[in-house]
Short mmCIF file of C-alpha atoms and ligand atoms in Angstrom, two decimals:
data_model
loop_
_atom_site.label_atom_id
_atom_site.label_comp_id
_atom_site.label_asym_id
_atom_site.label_seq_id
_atom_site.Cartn_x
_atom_site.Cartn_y
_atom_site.Cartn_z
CA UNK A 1 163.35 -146.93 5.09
CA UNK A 2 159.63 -145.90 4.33
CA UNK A 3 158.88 -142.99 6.85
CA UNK A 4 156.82 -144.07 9.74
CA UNK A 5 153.48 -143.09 9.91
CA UNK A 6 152.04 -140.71 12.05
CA UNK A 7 149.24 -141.38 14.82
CA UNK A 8 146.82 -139.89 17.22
CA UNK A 9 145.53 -141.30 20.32
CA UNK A 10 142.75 -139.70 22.17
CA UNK A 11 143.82 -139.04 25.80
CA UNK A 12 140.44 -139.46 27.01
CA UNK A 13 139.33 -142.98 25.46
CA UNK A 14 142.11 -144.08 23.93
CA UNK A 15 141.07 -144.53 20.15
CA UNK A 16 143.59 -144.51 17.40
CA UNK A 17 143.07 -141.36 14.55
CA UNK A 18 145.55 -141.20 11.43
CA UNK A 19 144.50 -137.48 10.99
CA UNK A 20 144.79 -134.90 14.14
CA UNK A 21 141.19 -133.51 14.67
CA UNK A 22 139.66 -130.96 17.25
CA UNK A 23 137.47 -133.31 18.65
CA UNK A 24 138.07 -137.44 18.97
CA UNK A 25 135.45 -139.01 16.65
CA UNK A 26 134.75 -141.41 19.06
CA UNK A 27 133.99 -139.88 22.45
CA UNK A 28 133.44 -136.84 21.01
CA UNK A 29 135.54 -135.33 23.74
CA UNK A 30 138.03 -131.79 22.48
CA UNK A 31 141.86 -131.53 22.07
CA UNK A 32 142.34 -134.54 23.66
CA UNK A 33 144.28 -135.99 20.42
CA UNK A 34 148.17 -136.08 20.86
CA UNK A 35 150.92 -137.06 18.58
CA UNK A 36 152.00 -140.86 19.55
CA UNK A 37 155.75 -142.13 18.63
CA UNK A 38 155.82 -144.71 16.33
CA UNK A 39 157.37 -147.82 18.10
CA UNK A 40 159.34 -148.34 15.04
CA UNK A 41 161.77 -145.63 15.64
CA UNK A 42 161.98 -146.70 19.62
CA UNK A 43 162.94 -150.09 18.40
CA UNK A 44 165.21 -148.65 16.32
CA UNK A 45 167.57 -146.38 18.61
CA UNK A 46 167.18 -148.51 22.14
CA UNK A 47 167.70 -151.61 23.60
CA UNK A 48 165.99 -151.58 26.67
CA UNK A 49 167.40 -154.56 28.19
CA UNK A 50 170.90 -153.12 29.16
CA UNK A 51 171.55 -150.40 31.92
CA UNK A 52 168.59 -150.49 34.55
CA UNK A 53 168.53 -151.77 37.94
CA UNK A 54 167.59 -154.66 39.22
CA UNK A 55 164.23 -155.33 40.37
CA UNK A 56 163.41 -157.75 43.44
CA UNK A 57 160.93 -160.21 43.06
CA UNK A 58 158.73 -161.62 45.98
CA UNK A 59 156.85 -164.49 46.78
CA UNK A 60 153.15 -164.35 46.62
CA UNK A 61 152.91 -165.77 50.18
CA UNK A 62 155.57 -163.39 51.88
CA UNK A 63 154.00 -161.75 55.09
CA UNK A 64 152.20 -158.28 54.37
CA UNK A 65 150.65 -155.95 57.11
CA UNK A 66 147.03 -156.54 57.02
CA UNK A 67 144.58 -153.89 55.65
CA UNK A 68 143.11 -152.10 58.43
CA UNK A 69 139.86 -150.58 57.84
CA UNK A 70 138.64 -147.30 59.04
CA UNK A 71 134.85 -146.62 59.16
CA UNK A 72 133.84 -143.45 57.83
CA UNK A 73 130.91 -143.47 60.81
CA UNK A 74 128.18 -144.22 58.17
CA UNK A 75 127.42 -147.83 57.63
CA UNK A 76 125.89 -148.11 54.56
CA UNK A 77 129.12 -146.01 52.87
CA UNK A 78 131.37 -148.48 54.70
CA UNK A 79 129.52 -151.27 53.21
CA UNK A 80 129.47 -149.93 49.88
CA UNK A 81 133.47 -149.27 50.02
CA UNK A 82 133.62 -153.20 51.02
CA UNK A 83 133.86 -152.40 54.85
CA UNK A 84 135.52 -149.02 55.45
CA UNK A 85 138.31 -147.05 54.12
CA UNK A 86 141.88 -147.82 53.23
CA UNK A 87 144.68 -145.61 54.57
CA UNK A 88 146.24 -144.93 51.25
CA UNK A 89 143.84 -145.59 48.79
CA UNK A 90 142.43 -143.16 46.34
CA UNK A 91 138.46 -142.96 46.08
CA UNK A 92 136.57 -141.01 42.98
CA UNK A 93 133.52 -140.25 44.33
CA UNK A 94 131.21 -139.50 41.41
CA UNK A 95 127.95 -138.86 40.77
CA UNK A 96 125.83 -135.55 39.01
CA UNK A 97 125.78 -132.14 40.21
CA UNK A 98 123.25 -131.82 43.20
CA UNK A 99 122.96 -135.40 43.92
CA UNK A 100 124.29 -134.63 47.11
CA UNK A 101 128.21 -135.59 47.25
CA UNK A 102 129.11 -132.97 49.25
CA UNK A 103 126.65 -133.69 51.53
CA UNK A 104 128.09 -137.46 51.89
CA UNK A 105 131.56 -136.57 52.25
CA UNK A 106 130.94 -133.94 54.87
CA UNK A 107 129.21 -136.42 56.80
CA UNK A 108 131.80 -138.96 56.74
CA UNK A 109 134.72 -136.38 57.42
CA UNK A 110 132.98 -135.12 60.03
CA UNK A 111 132.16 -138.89 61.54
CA UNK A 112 135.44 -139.63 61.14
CA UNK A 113 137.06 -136.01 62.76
CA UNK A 114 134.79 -137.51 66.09
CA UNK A 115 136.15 -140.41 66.13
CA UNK A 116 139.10 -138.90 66.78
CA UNK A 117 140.50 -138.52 63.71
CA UNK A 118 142.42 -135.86 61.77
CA UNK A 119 140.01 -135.39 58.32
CA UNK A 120 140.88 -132.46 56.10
CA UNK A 121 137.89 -131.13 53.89
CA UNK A 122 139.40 -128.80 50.53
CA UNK A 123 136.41 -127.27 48.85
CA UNK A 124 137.09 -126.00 45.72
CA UNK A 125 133.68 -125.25 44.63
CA UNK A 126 131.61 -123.78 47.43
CA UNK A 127 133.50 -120.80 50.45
CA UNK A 128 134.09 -122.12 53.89
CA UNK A 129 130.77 -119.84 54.85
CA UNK A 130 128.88 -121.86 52.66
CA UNK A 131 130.24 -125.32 54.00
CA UNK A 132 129.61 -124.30 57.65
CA UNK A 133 126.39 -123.19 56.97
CA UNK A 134 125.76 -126.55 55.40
CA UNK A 135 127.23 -128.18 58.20
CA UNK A 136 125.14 -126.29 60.50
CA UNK A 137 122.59 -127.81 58.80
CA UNK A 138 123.53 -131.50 59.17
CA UNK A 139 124.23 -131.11 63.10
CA UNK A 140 127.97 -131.12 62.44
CA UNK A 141 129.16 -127.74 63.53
CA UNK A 142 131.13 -129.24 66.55
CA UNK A 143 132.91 -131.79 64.57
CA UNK A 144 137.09 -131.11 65.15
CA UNK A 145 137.21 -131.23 60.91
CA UNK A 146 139.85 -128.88 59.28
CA UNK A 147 138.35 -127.25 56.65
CA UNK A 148 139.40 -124.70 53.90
CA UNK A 149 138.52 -123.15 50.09
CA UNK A 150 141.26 -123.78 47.86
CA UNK A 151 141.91 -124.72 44.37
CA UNK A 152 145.91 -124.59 43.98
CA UNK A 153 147.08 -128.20 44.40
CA UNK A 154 150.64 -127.01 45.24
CA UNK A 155 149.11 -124.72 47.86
CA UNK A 156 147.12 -127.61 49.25
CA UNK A 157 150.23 -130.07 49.33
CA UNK A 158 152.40 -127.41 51.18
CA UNK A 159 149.92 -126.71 53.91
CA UNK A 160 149.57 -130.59 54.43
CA UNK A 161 153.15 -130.99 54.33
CA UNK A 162 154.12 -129.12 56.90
CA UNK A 163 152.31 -130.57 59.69
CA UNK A 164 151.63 -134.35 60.33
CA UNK A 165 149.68 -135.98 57.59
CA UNK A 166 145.93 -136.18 57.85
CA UNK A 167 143.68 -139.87 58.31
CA UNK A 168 141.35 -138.28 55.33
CA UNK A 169 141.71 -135.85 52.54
CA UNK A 170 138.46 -135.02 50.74
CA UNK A 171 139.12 -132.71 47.86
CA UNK A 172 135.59 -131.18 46.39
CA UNK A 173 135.83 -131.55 43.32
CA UNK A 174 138.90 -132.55 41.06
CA UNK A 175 137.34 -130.78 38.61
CA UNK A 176 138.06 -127.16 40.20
CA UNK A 177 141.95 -128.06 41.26
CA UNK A 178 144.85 -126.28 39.63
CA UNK A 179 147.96 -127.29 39.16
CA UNK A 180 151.19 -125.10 38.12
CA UNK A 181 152.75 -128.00 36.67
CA UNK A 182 151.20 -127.74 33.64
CA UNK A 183 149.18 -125.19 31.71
CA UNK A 184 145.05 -125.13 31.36
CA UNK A 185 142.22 -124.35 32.79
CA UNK A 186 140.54 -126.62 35.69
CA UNK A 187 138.70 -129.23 34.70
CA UNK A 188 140.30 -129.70 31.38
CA UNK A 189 141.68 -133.49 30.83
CA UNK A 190 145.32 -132.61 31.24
CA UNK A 191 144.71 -130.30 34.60
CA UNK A 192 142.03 -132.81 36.15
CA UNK A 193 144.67 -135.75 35.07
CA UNK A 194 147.87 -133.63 36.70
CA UNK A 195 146.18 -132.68 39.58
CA UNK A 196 144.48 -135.26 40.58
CA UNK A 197 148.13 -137.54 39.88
CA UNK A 198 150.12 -134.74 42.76
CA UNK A 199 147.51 -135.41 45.51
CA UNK A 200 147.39 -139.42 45.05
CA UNK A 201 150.73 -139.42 45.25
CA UNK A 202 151.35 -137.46 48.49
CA UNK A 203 148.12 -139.92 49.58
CA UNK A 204 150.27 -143.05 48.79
CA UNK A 205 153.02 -141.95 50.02
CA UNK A 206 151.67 -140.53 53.39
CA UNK A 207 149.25 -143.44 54.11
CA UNK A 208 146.39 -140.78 53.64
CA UNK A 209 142.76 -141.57 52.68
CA UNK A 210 141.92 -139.41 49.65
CA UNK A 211 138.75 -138.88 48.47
CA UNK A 212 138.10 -136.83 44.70
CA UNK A 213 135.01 -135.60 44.41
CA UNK A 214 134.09 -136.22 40.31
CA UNK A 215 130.97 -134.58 38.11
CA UNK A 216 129.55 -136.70 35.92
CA UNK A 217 129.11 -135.80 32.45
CA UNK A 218 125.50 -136.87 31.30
CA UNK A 219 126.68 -140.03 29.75
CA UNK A 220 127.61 -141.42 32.89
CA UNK A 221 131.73 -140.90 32.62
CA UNK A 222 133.24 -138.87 35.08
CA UNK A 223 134.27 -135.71 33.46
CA UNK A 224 138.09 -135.32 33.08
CA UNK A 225 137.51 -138.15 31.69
CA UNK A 226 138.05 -142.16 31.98
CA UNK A 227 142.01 -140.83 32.82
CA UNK A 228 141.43 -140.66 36.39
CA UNK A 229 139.69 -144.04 36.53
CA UNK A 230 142.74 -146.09 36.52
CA UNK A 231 144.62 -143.74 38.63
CA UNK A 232 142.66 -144.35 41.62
CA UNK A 233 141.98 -147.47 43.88
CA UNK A 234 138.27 -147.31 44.04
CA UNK A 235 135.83 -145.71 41.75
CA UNK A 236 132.21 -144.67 43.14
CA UNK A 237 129.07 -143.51 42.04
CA UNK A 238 126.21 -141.65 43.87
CA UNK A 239 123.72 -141.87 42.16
CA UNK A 240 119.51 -141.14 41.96
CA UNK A 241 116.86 -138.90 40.24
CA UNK A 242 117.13 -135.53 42.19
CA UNK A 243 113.37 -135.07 41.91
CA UNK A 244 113.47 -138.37 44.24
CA UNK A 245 114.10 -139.00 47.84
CA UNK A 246 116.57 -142.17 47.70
CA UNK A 247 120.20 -142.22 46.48
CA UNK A 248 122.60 -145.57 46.03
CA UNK A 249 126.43 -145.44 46.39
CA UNK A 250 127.92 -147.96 44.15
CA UNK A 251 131.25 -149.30 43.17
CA UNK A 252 132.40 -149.56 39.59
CA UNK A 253 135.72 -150.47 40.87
CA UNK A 254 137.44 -151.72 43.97
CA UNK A 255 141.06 -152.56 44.23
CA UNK A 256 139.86 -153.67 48.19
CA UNK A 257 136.88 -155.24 48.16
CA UNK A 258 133.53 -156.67 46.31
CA UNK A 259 132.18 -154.15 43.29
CA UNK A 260 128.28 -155.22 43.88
CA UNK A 261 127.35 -153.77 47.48
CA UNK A 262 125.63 -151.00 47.37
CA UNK A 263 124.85 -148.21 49.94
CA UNK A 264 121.61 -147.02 50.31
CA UNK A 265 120.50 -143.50 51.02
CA UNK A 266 117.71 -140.99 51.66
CA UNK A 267 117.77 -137.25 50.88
CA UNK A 268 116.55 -135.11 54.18
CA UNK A 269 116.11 -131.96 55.21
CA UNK A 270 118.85 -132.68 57.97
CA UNK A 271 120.94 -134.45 54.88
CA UNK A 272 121.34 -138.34 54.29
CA UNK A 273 120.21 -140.50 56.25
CA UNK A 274 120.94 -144.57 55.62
CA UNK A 275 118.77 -147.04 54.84
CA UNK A 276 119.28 -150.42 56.09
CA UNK A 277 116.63 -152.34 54.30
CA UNK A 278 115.71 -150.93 51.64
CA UNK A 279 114.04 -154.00 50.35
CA UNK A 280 110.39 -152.09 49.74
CA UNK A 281 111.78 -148.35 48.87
CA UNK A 282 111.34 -148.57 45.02
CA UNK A 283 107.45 -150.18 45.20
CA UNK A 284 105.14 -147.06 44.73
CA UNK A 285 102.09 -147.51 47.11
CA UNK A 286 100.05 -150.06 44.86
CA UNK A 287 96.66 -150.69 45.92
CA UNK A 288 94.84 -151.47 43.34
CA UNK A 289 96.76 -153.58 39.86
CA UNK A 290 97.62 -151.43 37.37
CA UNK A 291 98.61 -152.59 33.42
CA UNK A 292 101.92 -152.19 32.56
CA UNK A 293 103.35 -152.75 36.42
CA UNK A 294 105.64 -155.16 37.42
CA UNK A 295 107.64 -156.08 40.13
CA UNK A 296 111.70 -157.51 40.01
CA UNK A 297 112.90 -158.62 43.19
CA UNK A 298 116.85 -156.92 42.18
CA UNK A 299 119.77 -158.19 43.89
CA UNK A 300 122.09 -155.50 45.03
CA UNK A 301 125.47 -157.53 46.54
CA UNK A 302 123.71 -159.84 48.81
CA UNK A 303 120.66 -157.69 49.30
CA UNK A 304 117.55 -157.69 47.65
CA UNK A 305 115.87 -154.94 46.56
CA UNK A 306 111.91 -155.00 45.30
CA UNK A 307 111.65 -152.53 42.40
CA UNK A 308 108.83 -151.83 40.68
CA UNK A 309 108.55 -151.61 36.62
CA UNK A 310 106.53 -149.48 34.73
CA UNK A 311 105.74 -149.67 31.08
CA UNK A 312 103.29 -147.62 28.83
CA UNK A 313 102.58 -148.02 25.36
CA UNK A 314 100.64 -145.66 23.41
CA UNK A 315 99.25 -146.57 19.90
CA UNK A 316 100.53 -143.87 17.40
CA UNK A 317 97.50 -143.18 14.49
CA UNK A 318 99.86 -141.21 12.07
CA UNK A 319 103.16 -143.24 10.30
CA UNK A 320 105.26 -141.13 12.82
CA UNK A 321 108.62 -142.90 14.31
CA UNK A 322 106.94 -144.29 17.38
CA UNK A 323 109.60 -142.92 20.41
CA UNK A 324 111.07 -145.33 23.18
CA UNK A 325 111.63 -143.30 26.31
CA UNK A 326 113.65 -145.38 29.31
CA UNK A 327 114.46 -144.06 32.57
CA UNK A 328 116.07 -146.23 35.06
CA UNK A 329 116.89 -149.33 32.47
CA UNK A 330 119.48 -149.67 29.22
CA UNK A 331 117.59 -148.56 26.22
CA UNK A 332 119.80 -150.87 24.31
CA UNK A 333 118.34 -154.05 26.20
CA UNK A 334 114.74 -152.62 26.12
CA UNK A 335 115.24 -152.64 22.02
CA UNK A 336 116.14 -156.04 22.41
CA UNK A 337 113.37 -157.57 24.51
CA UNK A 338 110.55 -155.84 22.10
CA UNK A 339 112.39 -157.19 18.71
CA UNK A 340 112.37 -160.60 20.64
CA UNK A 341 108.63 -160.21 21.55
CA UNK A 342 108.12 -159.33 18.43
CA UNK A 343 109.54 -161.65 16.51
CA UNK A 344 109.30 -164.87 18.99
CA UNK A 345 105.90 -163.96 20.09
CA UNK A 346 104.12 -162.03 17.30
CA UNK A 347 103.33 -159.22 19.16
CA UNK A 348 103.39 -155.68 17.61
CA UNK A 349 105.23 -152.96 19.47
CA UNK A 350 106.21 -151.04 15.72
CA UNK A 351 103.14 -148.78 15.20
CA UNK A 352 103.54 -147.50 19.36
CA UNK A 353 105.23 -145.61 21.78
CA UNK A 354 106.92 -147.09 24.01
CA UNK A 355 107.73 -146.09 27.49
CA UNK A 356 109.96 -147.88 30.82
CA UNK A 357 110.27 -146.42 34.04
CA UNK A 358 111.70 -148.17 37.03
CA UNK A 359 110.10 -146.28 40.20
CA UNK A 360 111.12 -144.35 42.70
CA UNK A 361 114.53 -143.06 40.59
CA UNK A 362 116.30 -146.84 41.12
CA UNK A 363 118.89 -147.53 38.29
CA UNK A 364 118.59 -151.29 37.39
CA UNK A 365 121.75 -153.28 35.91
CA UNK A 366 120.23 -156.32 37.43
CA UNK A 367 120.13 -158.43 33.62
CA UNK A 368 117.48 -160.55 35.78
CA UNK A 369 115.21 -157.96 35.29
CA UNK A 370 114.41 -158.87 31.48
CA UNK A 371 111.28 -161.10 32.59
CA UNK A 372 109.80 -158.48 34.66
CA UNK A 373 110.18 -155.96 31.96
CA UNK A 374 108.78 -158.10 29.41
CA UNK A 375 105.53 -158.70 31.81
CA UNK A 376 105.22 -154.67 31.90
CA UNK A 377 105.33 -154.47 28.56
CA UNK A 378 102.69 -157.24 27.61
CA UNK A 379 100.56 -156.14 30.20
CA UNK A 380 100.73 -152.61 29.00
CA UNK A 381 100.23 -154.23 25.64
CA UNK A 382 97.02 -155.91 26.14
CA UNK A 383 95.56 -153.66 28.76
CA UNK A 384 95.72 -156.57 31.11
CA UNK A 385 96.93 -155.96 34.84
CA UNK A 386 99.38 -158.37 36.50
CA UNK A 387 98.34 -159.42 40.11
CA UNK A 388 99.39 -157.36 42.75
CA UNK A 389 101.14 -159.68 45.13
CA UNK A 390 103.38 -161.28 42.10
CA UNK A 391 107.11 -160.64 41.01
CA UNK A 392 108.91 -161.79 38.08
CA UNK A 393 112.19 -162.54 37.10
CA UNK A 394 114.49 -163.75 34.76
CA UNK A 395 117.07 -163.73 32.12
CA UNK A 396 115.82 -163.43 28.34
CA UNK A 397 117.80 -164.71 25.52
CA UNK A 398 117.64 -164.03 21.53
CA UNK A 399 115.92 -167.00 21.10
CA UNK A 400 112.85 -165.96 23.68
CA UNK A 401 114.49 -168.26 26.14
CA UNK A 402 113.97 -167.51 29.73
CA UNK A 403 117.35 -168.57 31.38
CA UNK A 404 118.62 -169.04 34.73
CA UNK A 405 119.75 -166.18 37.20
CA UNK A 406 121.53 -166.20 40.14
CA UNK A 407 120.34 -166.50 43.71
CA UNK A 408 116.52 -167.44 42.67
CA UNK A 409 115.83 -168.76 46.25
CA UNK A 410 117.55 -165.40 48.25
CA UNK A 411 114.77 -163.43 45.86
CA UNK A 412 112.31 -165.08 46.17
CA UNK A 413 112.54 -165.62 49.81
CA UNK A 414 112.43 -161.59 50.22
CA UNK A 415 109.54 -161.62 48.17
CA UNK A 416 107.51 -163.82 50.35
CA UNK A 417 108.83 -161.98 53.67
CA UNK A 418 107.03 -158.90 52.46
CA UNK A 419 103.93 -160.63 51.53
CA UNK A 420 104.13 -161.30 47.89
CA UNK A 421 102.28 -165.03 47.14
CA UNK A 422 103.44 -165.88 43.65
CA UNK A 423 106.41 -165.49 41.57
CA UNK A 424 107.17 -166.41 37.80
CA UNK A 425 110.78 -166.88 36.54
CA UNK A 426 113.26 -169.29 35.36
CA UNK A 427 112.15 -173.20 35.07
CA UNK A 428 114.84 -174.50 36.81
CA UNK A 429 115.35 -172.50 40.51
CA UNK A 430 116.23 -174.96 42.71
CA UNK A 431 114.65 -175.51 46.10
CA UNK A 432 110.65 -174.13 45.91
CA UNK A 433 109.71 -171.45 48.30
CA UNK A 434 107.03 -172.59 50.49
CA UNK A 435 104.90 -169.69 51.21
CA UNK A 436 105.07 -168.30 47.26
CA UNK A 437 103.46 -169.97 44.76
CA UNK A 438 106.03 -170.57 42.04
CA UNK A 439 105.86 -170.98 38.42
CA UNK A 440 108.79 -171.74 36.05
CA UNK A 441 109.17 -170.47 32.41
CA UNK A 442 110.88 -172.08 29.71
CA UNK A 443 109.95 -169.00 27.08
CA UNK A 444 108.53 -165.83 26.34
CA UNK A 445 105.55 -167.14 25.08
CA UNK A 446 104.84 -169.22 28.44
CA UNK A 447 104.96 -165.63 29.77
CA UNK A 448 102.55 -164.17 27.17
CA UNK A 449 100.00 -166.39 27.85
CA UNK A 450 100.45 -166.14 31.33
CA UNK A 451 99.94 -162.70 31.15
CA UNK A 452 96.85 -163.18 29.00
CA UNK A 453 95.38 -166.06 31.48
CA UNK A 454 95.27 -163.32 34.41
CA UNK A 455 91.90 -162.17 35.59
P1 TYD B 501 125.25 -131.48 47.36
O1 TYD B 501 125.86 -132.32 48.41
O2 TYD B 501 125.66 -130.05 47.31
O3 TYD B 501 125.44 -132.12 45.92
P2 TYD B 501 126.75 -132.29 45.04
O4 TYD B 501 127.93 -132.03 45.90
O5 TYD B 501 126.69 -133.71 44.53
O6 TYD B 501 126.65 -131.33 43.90
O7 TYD B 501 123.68 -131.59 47.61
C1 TYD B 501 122.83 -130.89 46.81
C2 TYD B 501 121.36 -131.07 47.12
O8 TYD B 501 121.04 -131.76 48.29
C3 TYD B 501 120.80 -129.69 47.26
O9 TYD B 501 120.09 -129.42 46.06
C4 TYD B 501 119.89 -129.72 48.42
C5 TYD B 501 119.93 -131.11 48.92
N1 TYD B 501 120.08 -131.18 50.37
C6 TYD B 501 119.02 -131.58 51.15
O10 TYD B 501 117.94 -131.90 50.66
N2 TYD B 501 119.17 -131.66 52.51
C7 TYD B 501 120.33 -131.32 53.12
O11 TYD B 501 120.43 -131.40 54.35
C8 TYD B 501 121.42 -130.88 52.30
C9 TYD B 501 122.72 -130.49 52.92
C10 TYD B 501 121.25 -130.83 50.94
MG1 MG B 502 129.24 -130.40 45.75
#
């Protein structure tokens, strides 16, 4: 029998190397590759169908004890989380250093020690000094919250098992807990992985909220890395420019509830305050039209959101690479839109520099915000300023098709509510709005001349 090749999988992605290497080739992550058995010699030396126990199977309809909710005293984290927090269920809170996480969670633990409660806080990162002070800070200091600096997970697990368990656990950060299962540093994969797998467990099996706090790396994945996304019931992300004011709580995974509600949040000096309608955060005080400015009415769950876009082209003189800078939108999808503008509608984006920024520190995945970025871009293009009071939206396709998005009416209706009078978008969006004048798009270059036909 030939002998079976050997493989490496990356425990951080996944990928499949023939060769061992230092660092996975694909997300670039380090000694993360491990020896996997070839199934051929499994299949080989067991038959797995002889020798285990019986498993029972259930209908899909037998009765189950309904999910009760508890609020963690801020509304617009509740809402995010799909209405409140599961006893039981494992949250990954992520989000950059400084963004303000620990902020959040001592807020909610302390909301939900008032309410009467028992919430356990475990930092890891900062001394109980430091979180009292901070709490001090917030107006929080009487809260009944148990609260203590440690990084052993066994310690952790012993003090919590010897007294009854706790309503919610927030460990700050998984990145800084040890466990002596298994050698490494913190915050290596295998450590955040092991760790992070001891304290959902005694969460599961103690009908305890849990809540890991997660850095982000700078691509967006939460360090330690995609391994504890599966693990856990609900992934989050905090997220905002820390030079900027507002910050949004988002699901990228809920095993309870809707993934597109969003919290929204402001950065104080007496620490986060929510935002219930945050419809006209992300509009920088226009008064007078500006090129390159547009506005996307952005639907957030069933909320929508005004943003505003900003685009700025600069003409480059020398045969330099022109740059394309994008904060706020995929960089991927702005290369898109300006090879279909340039190719669809013959306009010339190669000999500049391009620049995107979505205002006020939003992060758009909205894909109804093509249109809107395509009128900042011709407007910054020809020099030619959009009218103030106007919003665009739409889908763009290869072809320079604009194409349908959902909930036309629910945006537009916002729109008019905060006294916007005209809107441009998809051809085909039902019902008309009364108090906004509306025009429909078939294509891109309905849009460039519409751009062009503006005062
Ligand atoms: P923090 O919660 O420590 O962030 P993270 O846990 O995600 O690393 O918050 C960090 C920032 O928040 C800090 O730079 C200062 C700011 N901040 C305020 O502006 N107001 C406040 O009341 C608090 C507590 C923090
Ligand atoms: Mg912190």
């Amino acid at each position: 029998m030939a002998k079976p090749k050997r493989r490496y999988i990356c425990s951080a992605c996944g990928s499949v190397a023939s060769r061992w290497q230092g660092q996975c080739a694909d997300c670039a992550e380090w000694n993360t590759l491990v020896e996997d058995v070839p199934e051929t010699k499994f299949a080989a030396q067991h038959d797995l169908s002889t020798g285990g126990r019986a498993i029972r199977f259930e209908a899909l309809d037998a009765p189950t004890r309904p999910v009760q909710r508890r609020s963690t005293g801020l509304e617009e984290f509740d809402r995010a989380l799909g209405g409140g927090i599961v006893p039981g269920s494992a949250i990954l809170m992520g989000g950059e250093p400084g963004i303000g996480k620990s902020t959040l969670l001592l807020q909610a633990a302390a909301a939900v020690a008032k309410a009467g409660a028992d919430a356990v806080y475990v930092s890891g990162e900062e001394a109980t000094g430091q979180v009292r002070l901070r709490a001090g800070r917030l107006g929080l200091a009487d809260a009944p919250l148990r609260l203590a600096a440690a990084t052993s997970v066994r310690d952790i697990l012993t003090t919590l098992a010897e007294g009854t368990p706790p309503a919610l656990l927030v460990v700050d950060s998984i990145q800084t807990m040890h466990s002596d299962m298994i050698e490494g540093a913190p915050g290596t994969v295998s450590q955040v992985r092991a760790s992070a797998f001891e304290l959902i467990r005694y969460a599961k099996q103690n009908d305890v909220a849990l809540v890991l706090v997660g850095h982000v790396t700078k691509d967006g994945n939460i360090a330690g890395p995609r391994v504890l996304e599966h693990m856990v019931d609900v992934v989050m992300s905090f997220e905002g420019e820390r030079s900027h004011q507002y910050r949004i709580l988002r699901a990228l995974k809920n095993r309870f509830g809707a993934v597109d509600e969003i919290g929204v949040f402001a950065m104080e000096g007496h620490g986060l305050s929510q935002v219930s309608n945050p419809s006209m955060l992300f509009l920088s005080g226009r008064e007078q039209p500006v090129a390159g400015s547009a506005v996307f009415p952005a639907l957030e769950g069933t909320r929508p959101v005004l943003v505003e876009i900003q685009a700025l082209i600069v003409r480059l003189q020398s045969g330099a690479t022109p740059r394309r800078a994008v904060v706020g939108w995929d960089s991927g999808r702005l290369a898109m839109l300006l090879a279909v503008l340039e190719s669809r509608c013959g306009l010339n984006f190669s000999t500049a520099e391009v620049y995107l920024n979505v205002a006020g520190g939003y992060r758009l995945s909205d894909p109804a915000a093509d249109l809107a970025v395509a009128a900042a871009l011709i407007s910054a293009l020809a020099d030619k300023p959009l009218p103030l009071r106007s919003i665009w939206f739409g889908e763009v396709s290869l072809s320079g098709e604009i194409r349908p998005v959902s909930h036309a009416s629910l945006r537009l209706k916002e729109a008019a509510k905060l006294g916007f009078d005209s809107g441009s978008g998809p051809a085909d969006v039902g019902q008309g709005v009364a108090k906004l004048s509306y025009s429909g798009l078939s294509g891109l270059s309905g849009l460039v001349d519409r751009v062009m036909a503006t005062a």
